mmCIF file of C-alpha atoms in Angstrom:
data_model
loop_
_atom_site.group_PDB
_atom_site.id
_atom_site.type_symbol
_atom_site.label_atom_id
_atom_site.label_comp_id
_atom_site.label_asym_id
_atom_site.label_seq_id
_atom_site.Cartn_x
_atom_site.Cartn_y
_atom_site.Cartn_z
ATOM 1 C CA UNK A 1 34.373 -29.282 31.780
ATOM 2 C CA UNK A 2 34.458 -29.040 35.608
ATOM 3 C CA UNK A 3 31.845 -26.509 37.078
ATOM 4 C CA UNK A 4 32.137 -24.783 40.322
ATOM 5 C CA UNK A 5 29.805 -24.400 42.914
ATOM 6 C CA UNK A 6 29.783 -20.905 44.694
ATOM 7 C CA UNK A 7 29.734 -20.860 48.519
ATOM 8 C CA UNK A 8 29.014 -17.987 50.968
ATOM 9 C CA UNK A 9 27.212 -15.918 48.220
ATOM 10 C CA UNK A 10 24.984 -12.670 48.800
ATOM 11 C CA UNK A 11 23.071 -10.623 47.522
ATOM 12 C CA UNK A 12 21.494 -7.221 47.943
ATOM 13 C CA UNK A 13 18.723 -6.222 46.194
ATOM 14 C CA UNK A 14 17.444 -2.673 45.284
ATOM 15 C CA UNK A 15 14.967 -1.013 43.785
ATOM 16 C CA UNK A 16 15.672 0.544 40.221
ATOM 17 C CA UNK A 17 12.882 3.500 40.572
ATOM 18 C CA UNK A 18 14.311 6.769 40.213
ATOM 19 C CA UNK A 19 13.885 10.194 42.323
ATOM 20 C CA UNK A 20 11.080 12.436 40.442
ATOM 21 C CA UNK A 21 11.939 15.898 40.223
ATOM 22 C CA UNK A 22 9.381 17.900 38.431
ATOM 23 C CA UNK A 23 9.268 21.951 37.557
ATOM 24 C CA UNK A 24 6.049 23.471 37.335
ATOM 25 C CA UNK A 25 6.316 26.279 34.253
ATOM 26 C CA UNK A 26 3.455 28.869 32.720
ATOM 27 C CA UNK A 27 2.810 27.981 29.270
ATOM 28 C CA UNK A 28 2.883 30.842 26.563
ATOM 29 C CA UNK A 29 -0.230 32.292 25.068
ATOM 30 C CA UNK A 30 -1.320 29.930 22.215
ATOM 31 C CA UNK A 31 -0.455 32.795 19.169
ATOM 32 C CA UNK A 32 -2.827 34.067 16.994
ATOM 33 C CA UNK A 33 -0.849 33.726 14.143
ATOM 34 C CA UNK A 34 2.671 32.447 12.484
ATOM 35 C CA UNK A 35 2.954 35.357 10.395
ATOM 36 C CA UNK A 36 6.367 37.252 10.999
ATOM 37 C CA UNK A 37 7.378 35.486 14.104
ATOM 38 C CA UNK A 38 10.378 33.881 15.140
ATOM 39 C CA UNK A 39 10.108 30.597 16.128
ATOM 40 C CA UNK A 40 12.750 28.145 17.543
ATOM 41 C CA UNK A 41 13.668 25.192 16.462
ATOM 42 C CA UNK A 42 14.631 22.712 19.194
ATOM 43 C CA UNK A 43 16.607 19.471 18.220
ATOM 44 C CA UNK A 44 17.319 16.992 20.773
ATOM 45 C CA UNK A 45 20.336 15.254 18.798
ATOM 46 C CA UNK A 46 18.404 12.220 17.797
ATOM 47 C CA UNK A 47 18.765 10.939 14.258
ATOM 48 C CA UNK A 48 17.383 13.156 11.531
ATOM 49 C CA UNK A 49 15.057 15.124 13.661
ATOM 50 C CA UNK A 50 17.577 17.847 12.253
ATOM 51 C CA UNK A 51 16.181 17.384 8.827
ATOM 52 C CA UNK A 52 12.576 17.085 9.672
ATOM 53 C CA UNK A 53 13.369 20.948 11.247
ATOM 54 C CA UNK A 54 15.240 22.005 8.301
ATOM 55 C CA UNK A 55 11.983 20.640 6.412
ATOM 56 C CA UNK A 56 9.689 22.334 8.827
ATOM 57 C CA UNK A 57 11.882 25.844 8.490
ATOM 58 C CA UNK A 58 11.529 25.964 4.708
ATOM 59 C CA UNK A 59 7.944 24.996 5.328
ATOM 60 C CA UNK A 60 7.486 28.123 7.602
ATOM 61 C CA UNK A 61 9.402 30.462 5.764
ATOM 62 C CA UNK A 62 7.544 29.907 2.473
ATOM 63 C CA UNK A 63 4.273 30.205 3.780
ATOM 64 C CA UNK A 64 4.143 32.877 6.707
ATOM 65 C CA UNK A 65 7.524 34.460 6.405
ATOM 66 C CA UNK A 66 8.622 33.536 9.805
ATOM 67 C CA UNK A 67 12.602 33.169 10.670
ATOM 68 C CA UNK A 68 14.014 30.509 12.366
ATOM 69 C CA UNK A 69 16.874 29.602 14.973
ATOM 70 C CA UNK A 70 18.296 26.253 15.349
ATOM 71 C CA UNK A 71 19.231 24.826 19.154
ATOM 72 C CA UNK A 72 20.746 22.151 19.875
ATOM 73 C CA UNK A 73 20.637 20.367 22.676
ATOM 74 C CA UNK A 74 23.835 18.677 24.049
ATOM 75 C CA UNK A 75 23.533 15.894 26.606
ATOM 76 C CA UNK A 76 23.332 16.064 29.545
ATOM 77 C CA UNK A 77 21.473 18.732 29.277
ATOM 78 C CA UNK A 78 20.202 21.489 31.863
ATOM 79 C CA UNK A 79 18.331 25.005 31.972
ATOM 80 C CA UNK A 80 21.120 26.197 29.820
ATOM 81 C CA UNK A 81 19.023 25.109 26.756
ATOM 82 C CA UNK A 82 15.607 26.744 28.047
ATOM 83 C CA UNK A 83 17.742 29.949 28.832
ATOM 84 C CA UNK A 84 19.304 30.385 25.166
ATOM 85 C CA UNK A 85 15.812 29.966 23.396
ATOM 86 C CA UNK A 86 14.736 33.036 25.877
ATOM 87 C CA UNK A 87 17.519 35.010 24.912
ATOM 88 C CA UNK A 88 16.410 34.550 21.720
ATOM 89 C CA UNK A 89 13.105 35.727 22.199
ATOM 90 C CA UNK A 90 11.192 33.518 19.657
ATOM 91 C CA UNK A 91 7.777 33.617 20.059
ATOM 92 C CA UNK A 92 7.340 29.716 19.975
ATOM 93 C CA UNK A 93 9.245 26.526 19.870
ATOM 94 C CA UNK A 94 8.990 23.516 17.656
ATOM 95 C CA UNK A 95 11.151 20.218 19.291
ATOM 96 C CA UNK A 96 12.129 17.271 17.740
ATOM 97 C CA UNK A 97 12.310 14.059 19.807
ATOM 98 C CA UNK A 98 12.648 10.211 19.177
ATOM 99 C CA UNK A 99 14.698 6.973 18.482
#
């Protein structure tokens, strides 16, 4: 086994930290109560955070008759997401996240 020495090497090194962008948003008023609304449910795409919303939904349903709309999120993802729970005018959001 013969092993070769590399000549007339270089490097460049560079730091890994990535450009912040932040949006400042207004949060909703906290609600008063669950009763009737329509509330979104807001899955990411991880594994079986689809379930625990299905669970949640049935949860909901049974126990303040409130309806319930699924989103998903693709990836990437952009405002898109944020724009179709609007349109949807649910009162409140419930998100799954996770590995």
């Amino acid at each position: 086994m013969s092993v070769e020495k590399a000549q007339n090497v270089s490097m460049t090194i560079v730091n890994p930290v990535a450009k912040v962008e932040s949006k400042t948003i207004t949060p909703a008023a906290s609600l008063t109560s669950l009763e009737g609304k329509k509330i979104a449910l807001w899955w990411n795409g991880k594994a079986k955070g689809d379930i625990a919303l299905k669970t949640i939904a049935a949860r909901l349903k049974k126990e303040y008759n409130v309806e319930t709309e699924l989103f998903t999120q693709g990836w990437p993802h952009g405002d898109e997401v944020y724009d179709r729970v609007i349109a949807a005018e649910c009162q409140a959001a419930i998100a799954t996240t996770g590995d």
